[in-house]
Structures are given as structure tokens and as C-alpha cells.
XYZ file of C-alpha atoms in Angstrom:
201
model
C 0.000 0.000 0.000
C 1.436 3.399 -0.986
C 2.235 6.126 1.523
C -0.578 8.353 0.265
C -3.173 5.595 0.756
C -1.926 4.931 4.270
C -2.144 8.653 5.049
C -5.684 8.880 3.723
C -6.782 5.787 5.692
C -5.232 7.146 8.879
C -6.968 10.476 8.356
C -10.332 8.749 7.908
C -9.854 6.560 11.007
C -8.817 9.546 13.101
C -11.787 11.574 11.933
C -14.236 8.803 12.803
C -12.658 8.145 16.201
C -12.686 11.814 17.131
C -16.367 12.168 16.408
C -17.909 8.926 17.764
C -15.608 7.399 20.419
C -17.467 7.095 23.746
C -17.088 3.511 25.019
C -15.036 3.063 28.193
C -13.885 0.392 30.635
C -14.578 1.253 34.278
C -12.348 -0.468 36.855
C -12.948 -0.512 40.610
C -9.902 -1.396 42.732
C -10.012 -3.977 45.503
C -9.957 -2.615 49.049
C -11.283 -2.892 52.591
C -14.595 -1.936 54.171
C -14.350 -0.172 57.539
C -16.472 -2.089 60.052
C -17.095 -0.852 63.605
C -19.531 -2.045 66.228
C -20.111 -4.800 68.744
C -20.644 -8.557 68.858
C -21.220 -11.305 71.394
C -20.211 -14.892 70.678
C -19.523 -18.047 72.677
C -17.335 -20.024 72.745
C -14.515 -17.863 71.427
C -14.948 -14.573 69.623
C -16.460 -13.452 66.318
C -16.570 -10.334 64.162
C -17.698 -9.136 60.752
C -15.125 -8.562 58.019
C -15.939 -6.653 54.811
C -13.948 -6.175 51.631
C -14.308 -4.605 48.201
C -13.493 -7.330 45.708
C -13.289 -4.877 42.812
C -14.057 -5.524 39.165
C -14.390 -4.056 35.683
C -17.241 -3.391 33.296
C -17.710 -1.754 29.894
C -20.360 0.849 29.091
C -20.843 2.135 25.548
C -23.621 4.708 25.438
C -25.523 6.929 27.843
C -28.218 4.901 29.612
C -26.305 1.587 29.554
C -26.236 -0.245 32.913
C -23.798 -2.795 34.346
C -24.274 -5.004 37.411
C -21.425 -6.292 39.577
C -23.065 -8.974 41.720
C -19.909 -9.790 43.719
C -18.507 -6.320 44.338
C -18.422 -6.764 48.142
C -17.344 -9.777 50.187
C -18.578 -10.347 53.757
C -17.338 -12.903 56.319
C -18.088 -13.728 59.922
C -14.669 -14.446 61.407
C -14.671 -16.759 64.430
C -11.975 -18.056 66.762
C -13.933 -21.255 67.381
C -15.630 -23.479 64.807
C -18.554 -23.835 67.258
C -19.059 -20.121 67.832
C -22.651 -18.939 68.274
C -23.580 -15.292 68.567
C -24.693 -12.003 67.072
C -23.124 -8.763 65.892
C -24.259 -5.281 64.880
C -22.033 -2.815 62.999
C -21.751 0.385 61.024
C -19.958 0.013 57.676
C -18.143 2.543 55.488
C -16.753 1.865 52.029
C -14.835 3.922 49.477
C -14.982 2.828 45.855
C -11.774 3.820 44.064
C -11.868 3.796 40.260
C -8.550 3.479 38.400
C -10.042 3.797 34.887
C -11.062 5.431 32.633
C -9.499 8.041 34.961
C -9.024 8.129 38.754
C -12.204 8.851 40.743
C -13.770 7.806 44.038
C -17.022 7.812 45.986
C -18.003 6.760 49.501
C -20.978 4.972 51.041
C -22.104 4.092 54.548
C -24.713 1.923 56.194
C -25.183 -0.771 58.800
C -24.915 -4.541 58.955
C -25.679 -7.318 61.381
C -25.389 -11.090 61.639
C -26.351 -14.096 63.669
C -24.437 -17.365 63.477
C -25.240 -20.761 64.985
C -22.374 -23.145 65.769
C -20.366 -21.537 62.948
C -22.506 -23.429 60.433
C -25.740 -21.556 59.779
C -25.637 -17.780 59.512
C -27.987 -14.956 58.657
C -27.245 -11.339 57.948
C -28.647 -7.976 56.959
C -26.968 -5.138 55.078
C -28.619 -1.760 54.522
C -26.860 1.185 52.885
C -28.034 4.533 54.243
C -25.978 6.459 51.654
C -25.580 3.821 48.992
C -26.390 5.730 45.811
C -24.969 8.736 44.056
C -22.916 10.112 41.175
C -19.259 9.659 40.219
C -17.647 12.263 37.947
C -14.445 11.404 36.090
C -11.856 13.989 35.042
C -12.055 12.904 31.398
C -15.769 13.734 31.189
C -17.511 10.446 32.035
C -20.234 10.342 34.691
C -21.751 7.306 36.416
C -24.708 6.919 38.728
C -24.638 3.945 41.099
C -26.760 2.035 43.598
C -25.275 -0.386 46.134
C -27.488 -3.391 46.855
C -28.979 -4.073 50.285
C -29.169 -7.686 51.416
C -31.047 -10.030 53.730
C -29.617 -13.553 53.653
C -29.761 -16.831 55.563
C -27.890 -20.023 54.781
C -25.060 -22.405 55.540
C -21.577 -21.032 56.091
C -20.231 -17.681 57.220
C -19.541 -15.895 53.898
C -21.620 -14.032 51.310
C -21.326 -11.324 48.657
C -23.363 -8.289 47.637
C -23.301 -6.161 44.507
C -24.098 -2.848 42.887
C -25.398 -1.412 39.619
C -23.810 1.363 37.559
C -25.397 3.475 34.811
C -23.549 5.665 32.317
C -24.979 9.176 32.611
C -22.536 11.213 30.528
C -19.665 10.730 28.081
C -16.967 13.223 27.045
C -18.150 15.805 24.537
C -16.937 14.803 21.058
C -14.588 17.072 19.131
C -16.745 19.180 16.775
C -17.206 17.594 13.360
C -15.569 20.466 11.395
C -12.202 19.678 12.995
C -12.366 16.030 11.964
C -13.718 16.932 8.527
C -10.773 19.248 7.930
C -8.407 16.444 8.890
C -10.096 14.107 6.443
C -10.065 16.708 3.650
C -6.388 17.345 4.274
C -5.620 13.650 3.835
C -7.679 13.511 0.647
C -5.870 16.598 -0.671
C -2.491 14.961 -0.110
C -3.742 11.867 -1.936
C -4.897 13.984 -4.896
C -1.578 15.791 -5.021
C 0.379 12.548 -5.202
C -1.837 11.229 -8.003
C -1.435 14.389 -10.078
C 2.313 14.286 -9.589
C 2.463 10.643 -10.707
C 0.418 11.374 -13.838
C 2.753 14.238 -14.823
C 5.788 12.034 -14.285
C 4.465 9.282 -16.566
C 3.302 11.704 -19.297
């Protein structure tokens, strides 16, 4: 492929990307949930541990929604496999995004559990400030809602999630700028063709 064709193709690709690019990958980093409160277990001790497992999702256009069902991990930690007891806590979490550009948001709520012989457990999680908006420096905006939970089952671990909706994308570069770039590439192509025809005449 000749240089002039490559230049024209690159100009066309650049023009299209400048005017329509909006898709992005959003990445939430793993981290800890701050848990504070009280518990009473016997034999041994128990407490609630929370973590942000993190994750990534792609959103293409305004209005698209993504669900991360395992964004948070929760565990009842016990010092005895036969521990039986209850706990009540306040929880605070900060979601740190590393892409498409650094951003963060915080949420708070409360959680509680009951566990029987370290085998059957139940828990409740309710976010009191679990929804909001995240603005990114490159122009993207997300709205989010963290999921409440009420669960009962075997074991001492569970997960909860959240949903994210794309509210805004970066403003595209005005079309005239990309059109001028495309016309410039086409002009170079025309110039090379005319030069070749004169050389072969």
C-alpha cells in the first residue's frame, strides 16, 4: 500500500474516532470496608469482616447499565468453629476507580449477623448512603446504587453487589475539525496522483 493511501486511511480513522468514540472500561480497585460495632459470641470470639473485591465493566452509550453482583465480600470471622452469637455494625466503604481516569465515591450503612455453631448464619446489610454520582476527570459520569441484602444459609460468607449506569460521556470534538483532517488527507492523496500522472506523461 502506498504512503498516500496509508495517510488517507489514517486520516479517515482519526476523523471517525474523534467524532464517535465514547465507550469506556470502568475499573474498581479492591480494598477494605471499615467495620465498627459490637458482637457477642460463645465459645470464642467473632466479628464481621468486609472487603471490596473490585471488578471491571464496559459501558458504551448513555443509559447503559452494568451489574457487579460480587462487588463486596462479607465474612463472619470466628476463633472457634462452634461459635454462636450475634453482631451489629456500622460500615463505610470507598470505591476507588482506576479507569477510565481516577475517581472515588463513599458509602455508609449498617450490617448485622447471627451465626449458629459456625454453620448456619444470617445477615442484613442496609446502605443509608448507597447511591450517588461519580464524575471522572475525562468527562464520564456514572450513577450507582449499592445493593442491600437479607440472607440466611449455611456457612459464614456471602457477597453483595451494585449497579452502575452511564450518565454522561466526554463531549466529542466538533465535526468540522475532523472533517478538515479528512479533507487534508484527501488533498495529499490527490496531489500525489497528479504528480504521478505528470511524471508518466
